[in-house]
Amino acid sequence: MTTVLTRLIARALLLPTFLIALAIMLKGYADTGDGFSAGVIASLGVLMQCVAFGPEELDTLPLVKFAPAGTFVGLMLALSIVFIPALFGAELLTHWPAAGDSATHFGTLEFITPVIFDIGVFLVVFGFCIGVIGAIARAQQRVLRDRARYDNAVAERVASREAGR
Amino acid sequence: MHYNAALVALLIALAAPVLVLLAGAVRVSFASPVAIGMTALAFAVIVQSYWRGDDRFDVVWAASWDIRFSLELDGLARLYAMLATGIGLAVVVYASRYLPLHLHHDHRPEGEILRFYGFLLLFMGAMVGLVMAQDMILLFVFWDLTAIASYFLIGFDRDKDESRAAALMALLVTGISAVCVLIGALILWKEHGTFALDQVLQSDANSAPVAISAVLIAIGALTKSAQVPLHFWLPNAMAAPTPVSAYLHSAAMVAAGVFLIGRTYPLMDRFDWLLDAFVVIGLLSMAVGGILALTRDVLKQILAYSTISQYGYVVFLFGLGGEHGIGAASFYVIAHALSKSALFLTAGAVTEATGQKNLSGVGGLTRRMPLLTIGSGAAAAGLVALPLTIGFFKDEFYFATAWERHPLFGVAAVGGAALTFAYISRYWLGVFGPFRRGTMPAVEPQVLSRLLVWPIAVLGGLVVAGGVVLGPAMRMAEQAASISLLTDVHVSGAYHFDLRAENVMAMSTWVLGTLLLVGRSVWWRAAIGFSRLGQRVGPERLYGISLTQLNRLSDWLHDIEVRDLRSRIASILVPAGVLVGIALYVTPNGSEFAVGKITRDDAPSILMLLLAMFAALAISLPRDHLNLALVLSCVGYSLSVLYAFMGAPNVALVAVLIETVFSLLFIGMLILMPRTILRYETARRPERRRVRRDALLAAAAGVMAFFVVWGSLSKPAADTTAIDQFIELTPVAHGKNVVTVILADFRGLDTAGEITVIAVGLLGILSLLRIGRLR
C-alpha cells in the first residue's frame, strides 16, 4: 500500500497535468507540443493515480473510464477531418480555413481544422495508454491474486497432510 | 427498356451472394429461391443481350495508375457468361435439393448451405466480371477472385482431409499461375504503356518481353484449364460436392482458362511457336486425360480426366488457329459444357440414389430411372458426337480443322475422339447399361427428387435441340471467334450425307471407340501401367515433394526462430544485415562514406552520444530484468537530451514521453511474468559458446546498421527542398510549429494511418488480455 504522502502528491498533480496536456495540445500549432505529447502527458497523470490508489481508480475517476472507447471516437474525428473534404470534391485532408485565409482567434488559439485533427490524435493516444495501462494493471492484480490463491492451496494441503499424519 | 447490360449483369451476379446470405439469415429455406431467382435473372440479362447487341461500361478506377473499370459484353464475353449463368442456373436448382441431402448425410447443420451458395454465386459473379473485363488489372482481379471462391468451394467439406488438401492444391496451382498472368499483364503495360486490353491486342509488337508475357499468360490459362502437365489439381478437386464439380469443371473454372486464351488470342497469334506449343499440349492432354479416364473407377474421376482431355481438344484447336480453328474451339466449349455438366450431375444423382460412387458398384439403372437415363444419355451422346446432337458438330468442326491443317493432325484428332467415345460410353453404359457385373450389390435405388433429375433432363434436351437447330450456337461461336481473331468469322455446319473427310473421320471414331470398348483386355494392362507410372514420377508427385520440402524448410526456420528470444532476434537481425550488406554491395554509389567536420559546438551532442553508447553497452551487463529495463531507458533518455541540444524541442518532448511510457510498460510486463522464470533466467549462466555466438551476431547486425546510417547520412538529403518548403509554408498554414503542421497538415494522411494502427493495436491488446481473463 502506498503512503498518504504519495497519494496526496499524486492527487495534487492530477489537475495540473491535465492542464499542461490541454495547453500543449491547443497551443501545438504555435509552440512546442502536439496532440500526441498531450495524450501521453495526460495518461502519465492518470498512471500516477493508478500507482497510488490501485487500478480501481481508473473506474472511479470521472471521464477516464471512457478513455479507451474515446480512442475510436478520436479516430473517427481525425478520419472525418480526412474524408469529409472528399465529399465536397476536395482533396483528402483539405484543411479549413484555406491556406493564407485569416482564421478566428481566441487568444493564441486559432479555430482551424488541424486543431480538431490533433484533438483526434490526442484522444487516440490518451485512450490507448489508459486502455493498455488498465488492462495490464488488471491482469497484474489477477496474477497476484492467483498466486496468493495457489500459495494458500499449497499451504492448506501441507497442513492437512501433516494433520493426517 | 434501356439499360447497360454489361453493368446490370455484373451487378446482379455480384449482388446475388449478398442477397442470398441476407435471405438465409432470415430463414435458411429462403436462400435457395433467392439463389435460383438471381441466377435466372443474370442469365436472362445476358441472353437478352444476344438480341440487344454489345454493351460497354467504362469508368476510371485508379486514375494515377491508368487503371479503368472497363467492361464490355461482346460476343466472347456473352458466350462464356451465358454458360456461367445458364449452367449455373441448372446447378443451383440441382443443388437446392442435393446440398441439404449432402449436409444431412454428413450430420452438418443445414445453414451451411449458405456458405455454398455464397461462394458459388461469388464464383459466378467473378466469372461474369472476368469475361467482360477490358482492363488487364480488372481481369486479373476477377481471375483471382475465381481462384479464391474455388478454394472455398472445393474445400466445402472442410472436415475431410482430402477436401482441404484438394482445395489447397487447386489454390496453389491456379493461384501461382495467376501470378504469372499478373506479371504478364505488367510486362505488357511496360511495353504498351496501357492496361487497356483492346489497345494491347491491336498493337502488333512481337518483341522478346511481349513474347514472355504471352507465355506467362498462356501458362496461367493452361493451368486453369487443367492442361498437362499442370492438370493434376482437377481430379483431386473432385473431393468437392457434386454441384461444385459440375459447375467448376464443366462451364466455369476450367472454361476460364480457354476463355483467357480466346481473349488474348491476338497476342498469342503473333508467335507461331506458342501456337505449336498449344497443339502439343492439347494433344498430350487429350491422350493423358483420355487414357487415365479409361482406367478410373470412381464416377467423378472418369469425368474429371475427361474434362482434361476435352479441354485438350479446345487448346489443340486454338493451336491450329485460323478462322476454322477458333470457330471450332468456341463451338466446342458450348457443346462440351452442356454435356459435361449434365454428366457430372448424373454422377451425383446416381450416388444419391444408390450410395455408390464407383462404376463397378452400379449398373442397369435404366428401368428404375427412365428420365435420368434419357437425359444423361442425350448428354453422353453429345459428348461422343452422335448425330442429332450439338456434339456431332463440335467434332465435325474439329475434324475438319485438323484434317485441313495436316492429315497427321487428322489421325491424332480421330485418336483423341475415339478415346472420348470409349470412356464416355464406358461411363454411361456402365451406369445405365444392361451389362451387370458379378460383384454388384443388389441395392434397390431410391426414388430421386425431381430437382435432381430435371436439370439433367433439360441439359440433355438442350444437347439434342442444339443438334437440330444449329443457328444460335453457331452465331454465338461466330461472335466469340470474331473477337478472338479481330475479324469477322463465319462458322457453318449442316448434315451432309456423303463421304467427305469429316464424316469418314467421325465414322472411324465410332468404330475405333467401339473396338477400344470391346477389346479392353488388350490395352488394360498398358493403361494401368501408364497410370501407375504417372503416380510415381508424374507432376502430382513433384507437387507433393515440393510441398513437403517447403513445409520442412519452414518448420526448420520456425524451430530456429522460436528456440529462444535470442534466436528470434537473430533471425530478424541477421537476414536483415545480410540483405542490407548485399544492397550496399550492389548499389553503384553505395560506398560513399564521408566524415563531416566536428566543431566545438558539437561537444554537448558528443557527450550525450557517448552516454547513450555506454548505456547501450551496459545493457549487456545486468542479469536481473528490472535493472535491464532501467538501463535500456537510459539510452532513450540520453538520446532525447541530444534532440534538445540539437534544437528540436518537439522531438525531444516526444522522446522523453515515449521513453517514460515504455519503461513503465516494461516494468509492468515484468510483474505479469511468472516469478520462477524470471528467477531462473537471472540465475542462469549462459554457455561460453553461445555468448560468443550472440556477440558475433549482434556485432554483424550492428555493423550493417552502422554502415547504412553512415551511408545515408553521407549523401545530401534528397528532399531538403521539401523540408525548406514545409518551413516556408508553415505560417501560411496558420502555424508556427513546423513539426505539428507537418503532422496534422502536410503529412496528415500518414498521421491518420498511424493513429488507425494505434487503435487497432489497442483492440488487439485488450482482446489478448481479456482472453487471459477468461482463461
PDB file of C-alpha atoms in Angstrom, chain A residues 18-149:
ATOM      1  CA  PHE A  18      -4.289  17.663 -17.408  1.00  0.00           C
ATOM      2  CA  LEU A  19      -3.986  21.417 -17.754  1.00  0.00           C
ATOM      3  CA  ILE A  20      -0.496  21.116 -19.196  1.00  0.00           C
ATOM      4  CA  ALA A  21      -1.688  18.456 -21.573  1.00  0.00           C
ATOM      5  CA  LEU A  22      -4.531  20.677 -22.697  1.00  0.00           C
ATOM      6  CA  ALA A  23      -2.228  23.635 -23.159  1.00  0.00           C
ATOM      7  CA  ILE A  24       0.305  21.618 -25.106  1.00  0.00           C
ATOM      8  CA  MET A  25      -2.364  20.337 -27.411  1.00  0.00           C
ATOM      9  CA  LEU A  26      -4.173  23.596 -28.089  1.00  0.00           C
ATOM     10  CA  LYS A  27      -1.004  25.612 -28.461  1.00  0.00           C
ATOM     11  CA  GLY A  28       0.653  22.912 -30.513  1.00  0.00           C
ATOM     12  CA  TYR A  29       0.367  24.981 -33.666  1.00  0.00           C
ATOM     13  CA  ALA A  30       2.179  27.919 -32.143  1.00  0.00           C
ATOM     14  CA  ASP A  31       4.544  26.292 -29.688  1.00  0.00           C
ATOM     15  CA  THR A  32       6.249  23.041 -28.774  1.00  0.00           C
ATOM     16  CA  GLY A  33       3.914  20.079 -28.464  1.00  0.00           C
ATOM     17  CA  ASP A  34       1.044  18.389 -30.241  1.00  0.00           C
ATOM     18  CA  GLY A  35      -1.834  16.008 -29.643  1.00  0.00           C
ATOM     19  CA  PHE A  36       0.476  13.065 -29.309  1.00  0.00           C
ATOM     20  CA  SER A  37       2.582  14.547 -26.477  1.00  0.00           C
ATOM     21  CA  ALA A  38      -0.538  15.865 -24.786  1.00  0.00           C
ATOM     22  CA  GLY A  39      -2.093  12.400 -24.851  1.00  0.00           C
ATOM     23  CA  VAL A  40       0.973  10.810 -23.306  1.00  0.00           C
ATOM     24  CA  ILE A  41       1.289  13.500 -20.600  1.00  0.00           C
ATOM     25  CA  ALA A  42      -2.357  13.209 -19.628  1.00  0.00           C
ATOM     26  CA  SER A  43      -2.121   9.457 -19.427  1.00  0.00           C
ATOM     27  CA  LEU A  44       1.013   9.682 -17.276  1.00  0.00           C
ATOM     28  CA  GLY A  45      -1.058  11.753 -14.843  1.00  0.00           C
ATOM     29  CA  VAL A  46      -3.665   9.026 -14.734  1.00  0.00           C
ATOM     30  CA  LEU A  47      -0.991   6.356 -14.424  1.00  0.00           C
ATOM     31  CA  MET A  48       0.205   8.120 -11.320  1.00  0.00           C
ATOM     32  CA  GLN A  49      -3.263   7.734  -9.800  1.00  0.00           C
ATOM     33  CA  CYS A  50      -3.207   4.114 -10.780  1.00  0.00           C
ATOM     34  CA  VAL A  51       0.086   3.565  -8.972  1.00  0.00           C
ATOM     35  CA  ALA A  52      -1.016   5.463  -5.855  1.00  0.00           C
ATOM     36  CA  PHE A  53      -4.594   4.205  -5.491  1.00  0.00           C
ATOM     37  CA  GLY A  54      -4.635   0.962  -7.446  1.00  0.00           C
ATOM     38  CA  PRO A  55      -6.257   0.161 -10.785  1.00  0.00           C
ATOM     39  CA  GLU A  56      -9.789   0.546  -9.389  1.00  0.00           C
ATOM     40  CA  GLU A  57      -9.103   4.249  -9.508  1.00  0.00           C
ATOM     41  CA  LEU A  58      -9.362   4.091 -13.301  1.00  0.00           C
ATOM     42  CA  ASP A  59     -13.038   3.278 -12.948  1.00  0.00           C
ATOM     43  CA  THR A  60     -13.804   5.969 -10.373  1.00  0.00           C
ATOM     44  CA  LEU A  61     -12.100   8.971 -11.979  1.00  0.00           C
ATOM     45  CA  PRO A  62     -14.624  10.975 -13.982  1.00  0.00           C
ATOM     46  CA  LEU A  63     -14.408  10.526 -17.759  1.00  0.00           C
ATOM     47  CA  VAL A  64     -11.252   8.392 -17.558  1.00  0.00           C
ATOM     48  CA  LYS A  65     -13.433   5.307 -17.624  1.00  0.00           C
ATOM     49  CA  PHE A  66     -14.467   6.183 -21.153  1.00  0.00           C
ATOM     50  CA  ALA A  67     -10.961   6.922 -22.380  1.00  0.00           C
ATOM     51  CA  PRO A  68     -10.388   3.536 -24.115  1.00  0.00           C
ATOM     52  CA  ALA A  69     -13.659   3.949 -26.000  1.00  0.00           C
ATOM     53  CA  GLY A  70     -12.527   7.510 -26.722  1.00  0.00           C
ATOM     54  CA  THR A  71      -9.760   6.044 -28.869  1.00  0.00           C
ATOM     55  CA  PHE A  72     -12.316   5.183 -31.505  1.00  0.00           C
ATOM     56  CA  VAL A  73     -14.154   8.481 -31.128  1.00  0.00           C
ATOM     57  CA  GLY A  74     -10.825  10.220 -31.701  1.00  0.00           C
ATOM     58  CA  LEU A  75     -10.079   8.022 -34.683  1.00  0.00           C
ATOM     59  CA  MET A  76     -13.442   8.872 -36.210  1.00  0.00           C
ATOM     60  CA  LEU A  77     -12.859  12.559 -35.518  1.00  0.00           C
ATOM     61  CA  ALA A  78      -9.472  12.539 -37.218  1.00  0.00           C
ATOM     62  CA  LEU A  79     -10.663  10.399 -40.114  1.00  0.00           C
ATOM     63  CA  SER A  80     -13.669  12.616 -40.682  1.00  0.00           C
ATOM     64  CA  ILE A  81     -11.323  15.584 -40.995  1.00  0.00           C
ATOM     65  CA  VAL A  82      -9.532  13.490 -43.623  1.00  0.00           C
ATOM     66  CA  PHE A  83     -12.550  12.275 -45.544  1.00  0.00           C
ATOM     67  CA  ILE A  84     -15.237  14.947 -45.245  1.00  0.00           C
ATOM     68  CA  PRO A  85     -13.444  17.261 -47.717  1.00  0.00           C
ATOM     69  CA  ALA A  86     -13.673  14.429 -50.242  1.00  0.00           C
ATOM     70  CA  LEU A  87     -17.477  14.639 -50.039  1.00  0.00           C
ATOM     71  CA  PHE A  88     -17.208  18.206 -51.302  1.00  0.00           C
ATOM     72  CA  GLY A  89     -14.919  17.211 -54.111  1.00  0.00           C
ATOM     73  CA  ALA A  90     -11.739  18.484 -52.452  1.00  0.00           C
ATOM     74  CA  GLU A  91      -8.521  16.531 -51.890  1.00  0.00           C
ATOM     75  CA  LEU A  92      -8.391  14.300 -48.832  1.00  0.00           C
ATOM     76  CA  LEU A  93      -7.452  16.222 -45.696  1.00  0.00           C
ATOM     77  CA  THR A  94      -8.083  19.693 -47.094  1.00  0.00           C
ATOM     78  CA  HIS A  95      -7.984  21.947 -44.074  1.00  0.00           C
ATOM     79  CA  TRP A  96     -10.249  24.869 -43.400  1.00  0.00           C
ATOM     80  CA  PRO A  97      -9.806  27.766 -43.485  1.00  0.00           C
ATOM     81  CA  ALA A  98      -7.728  27.531 -46.630  1.00  0.00           C
ATOM     82  CA  ALA A  99      -4.042  28.405 -46.566  1.00  0.00           C
ATOM     83  CA  GLY A 100      -3.485  32.115 -46.226  1.00  0.00           C
ATOM     84  CA  ASP A 101      -7.090  32.938 -45.243  1.00  0.00           C
ATOM     85  CA  SER A 102      -7.494  34.506 -41.835  1.00  0.00           C
ATOM     86  CA  ALA A 103      -8.820  32.360 -39.023  1.00  0.00           C
ATOM     87  CA  THR A 104     -10.839  33.228 -35.920  1.00  0.00           C
ATOM     88  CA  HIS A 105      -8.662  33.775 -32.878  1.00  0.00           C
ATOM     89  CA  PHE A 106      -9.241  33.233 -29.204  1.00  0.00           C
ATOM     90  CA  GLY A 107      -6.044  34.353 -27.578  1.00  0.00           C
ATOM     91  CA  THR A 108      -3.349  32.271 -29.240  1.00  0.00           C
ATOM     92  CA  LEU A 109      -5.890  29.555 -30.055  1.00  0.00           C
ATOM     93  CA  GLU A 110      -6.951  29.550 -33.683  1.00  0.00           C
ATOM     94  CA  PHE A 111     -10.123  27.860 -34.826  1.00  0.00           C
ATOM     95  CA  ILE A 112      -8.791  25.735 -37.666  1.00  0.00           C
ATOM     96  CA  THR A 113      -9.462  22.137 -38.645  1.00  0.00           C
ATOM     97  CA  PRO A 114      -5.905  20.898 -37.951  1.00  0.00           C
ATOM     98  CA  VAL A 115      -6.623  21.510 -34.278  1.00  0.00           C
ATOM     99  CA  ILE A 116      -9.640  19.189 -34.461  1.00  0.00           C
ATOM    100  CA  PHE A 117      -7.456  16.635 -36.191  1.00  0.00           C
ATOM    101  CA  ASP A 118      -4.950  16.993 -33.358  1.00  0.00           C
ATOM    102  CA  ILE A 119      -7.682  16.537 -30.767  1.00  0.00           C
ATOM    103  CA  GLY A 120      -8.481  13.273 -32.527  1.00  0.00           C
ATOM    104  CA  VAL A 121      -4.847  12.247 -32.242  1.00  0.00           C
ATOM    105  CA  PHE A 122      -4.909  13.195 -28.565  1.00  0.00           C
ATOM    106  CA  LEU A 123      -7.967  11.041 -27.897  1.00  0.00           C
ATOM    107  CA  VAL A 124      -6.433   8.078 -29.685  1.00  0.00           C
ATOM    108  CA  VAL A 125      -3.145   8.292 -27.788  1.00  0.00           C
ATOM    109  CA  PHE A 126      -4.743   9.005 -24.434  1.00  0.00           C
ATOM    110  CA  GLY A 127      -7.240   6.181 -24.855  1.00  0.00           C
ATOM    111  CA  PHE A 128      -4.540   3.799 -25.989  1.00  0.00           C
ATOM    112  CA  CYS A 129      -2.323   4.490 -22.975  1.00  0.00           C
ATOM    113  CA  ILE A 130      -5.190   4.321 -20.479  1.00  0.00           C
ATOM    114  CA  GLY A 131      -6.551   1.177 -22.101  1.00  0.00           C
ATOM    115  CA  VAL A 132      -3.211  -0.609 -22.074  1.00  0.00           C
ATOM    116  CA  ILE A 133      -2.284   0.556 -18.573  1.00  0.00           C
ATOM    117  CA  GLY A 134      -5.688  -0.517 -17.267  1.00  0.00           C
ATOM    118  CA  ALA A 135      -5.551  -3.888 -18.977  1.00  0.00           C
ATOM    119  CA  ILE A 136      -2.066  -4.595 -17.654  1.00  0.00           C
ATOM    120  CA  ALA A 137      -2.885  -3.399 -14.160  1.00  0.00           C
ATOM    121  CA  ARG A 138      -5.957  -5.617 -14.000  1.00  0.00           C
ATOM    122  CA  ALA A 139      -4.011  -8.544 -15.367  1.00  0.00           C
ATOM    123  CA  GLN A 140      -1.374  -7.921 -12.697  1.00  0.00           C
ATOM    124  CA  GLN A 141      -3.960  -7.978  -9.942  1.00  0.00           C
ATOM    125  CA  ARG A 142      -5.290 -11.202 -11.329  1.00  0.00           C
ATOM    126  CA  VAL A 143      -1.834 -12.745 -11.434  1.00  0.00           C
ATOM    127  CA  LEU A 144      -1.126 -11.661  -7.856  1.00  0.00           C
ATOM    128  CA  ARG A 145      -4.494 -12.990  -6.705  1.00  0.00           C
ATOM    129  CA  ASP A 146      -3.926 -16.320  -8.456  1.00  0.00           C
ATOM    130  CA  ARG A 147      -0.513 -16.587  -6.909  1.00  0.00           C
ATOM    131  CA  ALA A 148      -1.904 -15.942  -3.426  1.00  0.00           C
ATOM    132  CA  ARG A 149      -4.626 -18.488  -4.021  1.00  0.00           C
TER     133      ARG A 149
END
